[in-house]
Amino acid sequence: MTRVTVWNEYRHERQEERIREVYPQGIHAQLASFLSEAGLDTATATLDEPEHGLTEEVLNNTDVLVWWGHVAHQEVSDEIVNRVHQRVLQGMGLVVLHSGHMSKIFMKLMGTSCDLKWREAGEKERLWVMDPSHPIAEGIGEYIDLEQEEMYGAHFDVPAPESLIFVGWFEGGNVFPSGSTYRRGSGKIFYFQPGHESYPTYYNKEIQQVIINGVNWCAPTKRDYPVYGHSEALEPIREKVGV
């Protein structure tokens, strides 16, 4: 069974009543609830726990890490970021949601500013499926309609993705590469844009299905992490005259 850790900074829900009304137990609890219902072995971790809840033991027992952050990116210690980064290179999957695009770990993995245009106006978003054959789009029709979502708009300063699965169109006219995959080292990464904290996006069944699919796609293969460094010859090397 795939072992999933859902990480959330858990600040909005504790500090703002209007957001607590949407996610009374925290965004992480809502994400974990439908991931668990899908048969995934799911646990949660939050920013204010010791080591942000991401101890070496936790990460070593995590197949896929789901990340949601927004107002406290800079409070995540570099030591923990480096720990997560190494685990991704070793094969742990990473699903980055919504404003997690500006998290230290996503920026470190992308190597760019990861910046974009944004607007909070409660506008409609239509997520078009661009790669219907991709496993992350399994069970989804031609598009997903969200009545309210924060606008994220191009240009999105990230490297060209391995696969562009969703493109979001917003009522105000902007478009955005809303669902993209990457590989870093032995790890697989899925970035998915919907999920503003003041809208009930994570209760939408189609959005839930995409995230479940994303976790399953990001799950690591069973191959061992490659051994790097000096390597002994597999075959005898002929002595070179004059060398």
Short mmCIF file of C-alpha atoms in Angstrom, two decimals:
data_model
loop_
_atom_site.label_atom_id
_atom_site.label_comp_id
_atom_site.label_asym_id
_atom_site.label_seq_id
_atom_site.Cartn_x
_atom_site.Cartn_y
_atom_site.Cartn_z
CA MET A 1 0.00 0.00 0.00
CA THR A 2 1.31 3.46 -0.93
CA ARG A 3 2.27 5.47 2.15
CA VAL A 4 1.27 9.13 1.88
CA THR A 5 2.14 12.05 4.15
CA VAL A 6 0.02 15.19 3.70
CA TRP A 7 1.91 18.30 4.78
CA ASN A 8 0.15 21.61 5.47
CA GLU A 9 1.48 24.74 7.12
CA TYR A 10 -1.90 24.95 8.95
CA ARG A 11 -1.95 28.69 9.55
CA HIS A 12 -4.97 30.07 7.66
CA GLU A 13 -7.40 27.65 9.29
CA ARG A 14 -6.28 28.60 12.81
CA GLN A 15 -6.06 32.35 12.23
CA GLU A 16 -9.10 33.16 10.06
CA GLU A 17 -12.67 32.15 10.90
CA ARG A 18 -13.89 32.30 7.29
CA ILE A 19 -11.28 29.72 6.27
CA ARG A 20 -11.86 27.58 9.34
CA GLU A 21 -15.51 27.38 8.28
CA VAL A 22 -14.41 25.82 4.97
CA TYR A 23 -11.77 23.50 6.46
CA PRO A 24 -12.61 23.15 10.19
CA GLN A 25 -9.99 20.43 10.76
CA GLY A 26 -7.44 21.95 8.39
CA ILE A 27 -6.75 21.51 4.69
CA HIS A 28 -4.49 18.57 5.50
CA ALA A 29 -7.34 16.74 7.23
CA GLN A 30 -9.62 17.12 4.22
CA LEU A 31 -6.92 15.94 1.83
CA ALA A 32 -6.08 13.01 4.07
CA SER A 33 -9.73 12.01 4.38
CA PHE A 34 -10.33 11.32 0.70
CA LEU A 35 -6.88 9.86 0.16
CA SER A 36 -7.56 7.40 2.97
CA GLU A 37 -10.96 6.57 1.49
CA ALA A 38 -9.14 5.74 -1.75
CA GLY A 39 -7.19 3.05 0.07
CA LEU A 40 -3.95 4.97 0.60
CA ASP A 41 -2.05 4.68 3.89
CA THR A 42 -2.28 8.34 4.86
CA ALA A 43 -0.79 10.44 7.68
CA THR A 44 -0.45 14.21 8.17
CA ALA A 45 2.25 16.65 9.27
CA THR A 46 2.18 20.40 9.91
CA LEU A 47 4.60 23.29 10.12
CA ASP A 48 4.58 23.83 13.88
CA GLU A 49 5.34 20.23 14.82
CA PRO A 50 8.94 19.40 15.76
CA GLU A 51 10.99 19.25 12.54
CA HIS A 52 7.75 20.36 10.80
CA GLY A 53 6.51 16.81 11.26
CA LEU A 54 9.00 15.65 8.63
CA THR A 55 11.54 13.72 10.64
CA GLU A 56 13.92 11.35 8.91
CA GLU A 57 11.80 8.46 10.15
CA VAL A 58 8.62 9.97 8.71
CA LEU A 59 10.18 10.71 5.33
CA ASN A 60 11.87 7.31 5.13
CA ASN A 61 8.42 5.80 5.55
CA THR A 62 6.73 8.08 3.01
CA ASP A 63 6.23 7.03 -0.61
CA VAL A 64 4.50 10.25 -1.67
CA LEU A 65 4.54 13.63 0.09
CA VAL A 66 1.61 16.00 -0.60
CA TRP A 67 2.48 19.67 0.07
CA TRP A 68 0.21 22.67 0.75
CA GLY A 69 1.68 25.98 1.89
CA HIS A 70 1.02 29.69 1.41
CA VAL A 71 1.86 32.34 4.03
CA ALA A 72 4.72 30.64 5.88
CA HIS A 73 7.05 29.36 3.15
CA GLN A 74 10.03 31.11 4.72
CA GLU A 75 9.41 29.46 8.10
CA VAL A 76 10.26 26.04 6.68
CA SER A 77 13.83 25.34 7.73
CA ASP A 78 16.46 24.78 5.06
CA GLU A 79 17.53 21.62 6.85
CA ILE A 80 14.08 20.08 6.34
CA VAL A 81 13.93 21.32 2.74
CA ASN A 82 17.26 19.63 2.04
CA ARG A 83 16.00 16.45 3.71
CA VAL A 84 12.87 16.39 1.53
CA HIS A 85 14.89 17.25 -1.57
CA GLN A 86 17.21 14.30 -1.01
CA ARG A 87 14.28 11.95 -0.53
CA VAL A 88 12.72 13.12 -3.80
CA LEU A 89 15.99 12.47 -5.63
CA GLN A 90 16.01 9.01 -4.05
CA GLY A 91 12.54 8.25 -5.38
CA MET A 92 9.89 9.70 -3.05
CA GLY A 93 7.02 11.23 -5.01
CA LEU A 94 5.92 14.83 -4.43
CA VAL A 95 2.50 16.35 -5.13
CA VAL A 96 2.59 20.15 -4.82
CA LEU A 97 -0.77 21.88 -4.54
CA HIS A 98 -1.87 25.44 -5.31
CA SER A 99 0.31 28.06 -3.57
CA GLY A 100 2.90 25.41 -2.84
CA HIS A 101 4.45 26.62 -6.10
CA MET A 102 6.36 29.18 -4.00
CA SER A 103 7.47 26.67 -1.38
CA LYS A 104 11.20 26.32 -0.82
CA ILE A 105 11.14 22.67 -1.85
CA PHE A 106 9.35 23.25 -5.17
CA MET A 107 11.59 26.20 -6.05
CA LYS A 108 14.69 24.16 -5.19
CA LEU A 109 13.54 21.29 -7.40
CA MET A 110 12.57 23.58 -10.30
CA GLY A 111 15.59 25.90 -10.11
CA THR A 112 13.51 28.94 -11.13
CA SER A 113 11.46 31.68 -9.42
CA CYS A 114 8.20 29.69 -9.88
CA ASP A 115 6.37 33.03 -9.97
CA LEU A 116 3.11 33.78 -11.77
CA LYS A 117 0.20 36.24 -12.04
CA TRP A 118 -2.65 35.94 -9.52
CA ARG A 119 -6.00 37.49 -8.68
CA GLU A 120 -8.52 36.59 -5.98
CA ALA A 121 -11.90 37.50 -7.45
CA GLY A 122 -14.00 34.39 -6.97
CA GLU A 123 -14.10 33.73 -10.68
CA LYS A 124 -14.97 30.56 -12.53
CA GLU A 125 -12.21 28.25 -13.66
CA ARG A 126 -12.45 25.59 -16.35
CA LEU A 127 -9.69 23.00 -16.27
CA TRP A 128 -9.22 21.49 -19.72
CA VAL A 129 -7.67 18.05 -20.02
CA MET A 130 -4.70 18.39 -22.40
CA ASP A 131 -3.39 14.82 -22.13
CA PRO A 132 -6.39 12.47 -21.84
CA SER A 133 -4.14 9.39 -22.06
CA HIS A 134 -2.15 10.33 -18.95
CA PRO A 135 -2.90 8.27 -15.80
CA ILE A 136 -3.46 11.46 -13.79
CA ALA A 137 -6.43 12.30 -16.06
CA GLU A 138 -8.02 8.86 -15.59
CA GLY A 139 -11.74 9.11 -14.85
CA ILE A 140 -11.95 12.80 -15.78
CA GLY A 141 -14.01 14.08 -18.73
CA GLU A 142 -12.90 16.76 -21.17
CA TYR A 143 -12.84 19.43 -18.46
CA ILE A 144 -13.57 20.25 -14.81
CA ASP A 145 -15.63 23.31 -13.90
CA LEU A 146 -14.98 25.14 -10.62
CA GLU A 147 -17.44 27.91 -9.76
CA GLN A 148 -14.87 29.81 -7.68
CA GLU A 149 -11.11 29.63 -7.65
CA GLU A 150 -8.18 32.00 -7.27
CA MET A 151 -6.81 33.01 -10.65
CA TYR A 152 -3.30 31.87 -11.44
CA GLY A 153 -2.15 33.18 -14.80
CA ALA A 154 0.69 32.68 -17.24
CA HIS A 155 3.53 33.18 -17.47
CA PHE A 156 4.44 30.50 -14.91
CA ASP A 157 8.20 30.63 -14.39
CA VAL A 158 8.99 26.92 -14.23
CA PRO A 159 10.93 24.62 -16.57
CA ALA A 160 9.09 22.95 -19.43
CA PRO A 161 7.22 20.00 -17.87
CA GLU A 162 7.49 16.37 -18.86
CA SER A 163 3.71 16.33 -19.36
CA LEU A 164 1.15 19.15 -19.41
CA ILE A 165 -2.05 17.45 -18.28
CA PHE A 166 -4.38 20.36 -17.49
CA VAL A 167 -4.69 23.95 -18.66
CA GLY A 168 -6.91 26.27 -16.63
CA TRP A 169 -9.03 28.99 -18.21
CA PHE A 170 -10.39 31.72 -15.94
CA GLU A 171 -13.47 33.87 -16.29
CA GLY A 172 -11.33 37.00 -16.41
CA GLY A 173 -9.52 35.72 -19.52
CA ASN A 174 -6.26 34.31 -18.12
CA VAL A 175 -4.93 30.83 -18.80
CA PHE A 176 -2.49 28.73 -16.78
CA PRO A 177 -0.62 25.39 -17.01
CA SER A 178 -2.62 23.98 -14.11
CA GLY A 179 -1.39 20.39 -13.99
CA SER A 180 2.17 19.41 -14.88
CA THR A 181 4.60 16.60 -14.15
CA TYR A 182 8.36 16.57 -13.66
CA ARG A 183 11.09 14.10 -12.75
CA ARG A 184 14.05 14.91 -10.57
CA GLY A 185 16.56 12.15 -9.86
CA SER A 186 14.49 9.02 -9.22
CA GLY A 187 11.47 11.03 -7.98
CA LYS A 188 8.29 12.06 -9.76
CA ILE A 189 6.58 15.41 -9.14
CA PHE A 190 3.03 16.56 -9.90
CA TYR A 191 2.03 20.22 -9.56
CA PHE A 192 -1.72 20.91 -9.47
CA GLN A 193 -3.01 24.50 -9.29
CA PRO A 194 -6.58 24.45 -7.81
CA GLY A 195 -7.01 24.71 -4.04
CA HIS A 196 -7.29 28.26 -2.70
CA GLU A 197 -7.87 28.13 1.04
CA SER A 198 -11.14 30.12 1.10
CA TYR A 199 -12.92 28.00 -1.54
CA PRO A 200 -14.21 24.43 -1.05
CA THR A 201 -12.14 23.08 -3.94
CA TYR A 202 -10.90 19.99 -2.12
CA TYR A 203 -14.49 18.78 -1.60
CA ASN A 204 -14.97 18.56 -5.38
CA LYS A 205 -15.01 14.88 -6.38
CA GLU A 206 -13.23 15.44 -9.67
CA ILE A 207 -10.46 17.45 -8.01
CA GLN A 208 -10.15 14.67 -5.45
CA GLN A 209 -9.83 12.11 -8.23
CA VAL A 210 -7.05 14.08 -9.89
CA ILE A 211 -5.11 14.29 -6.61
CA ILE A 212 -5.61 10.58 -5.94
CA ASN A 213 -4.40 9.84 -9.47
CA GLY A 214 -1.46 12.17 -8.95
CA VAL A 215 -0.42 10.38 -5.77
CA ASN A 216 -0.65 7.01 -7.47
CA TRP A 217 1.39 8.23 -10.45
CA CYS A 218 4.06 9.75 -8.18
CA ALA A 219 4.46 6.56 -6.15
CA PRO A 220 8.04 5.33 -6.47
CA THR A 221 9.12 2.35 -8.49
CA LYS A 222 10.65 -0.59 -6.67
CA ARG A 223 14.12 -0.11 -8.11
CA ASP A 224 16.98 0.65 -5.73
CA TYR A 225 18.49 4.13 -5.79
CA PRO A 226 21.52 4.11 -8.14
CA VAL A 227 25.01 3.93 -6.67
CA TYR A 228 27.15 6.88 -7.76
CA GLY A 229 30.87 7.61 -7.55
CA HIS A 230 33.91 5.50 -8.42
CA SER A 231 33.04 2.28 -10.24
CA GLU A 232 35.18 -0.80 -10.71
CA ALA A 233 35.42 -2.23 -14.23
CA LEU A 234 32.98 -5.02 -15.07
CA GLU A 235 35.33 -6.52 -17.67
CA PRO A 236 39.16 -6.75 -17.88
CA ILE A 237 40.64 -3.59 -19.38
CA ARG A 238 43.43 -4.18 -21.86
CA GLU A 239 46.70 -2.49 -20.97
CA LYS A 240 47.34 0.43 -23.29
CA VAL A 241 50.87 0.72 -24.68
CA GLY A 242 52.42 4.10 -23.99
CA VAL A 243 49.72 5.18 -21.57
#
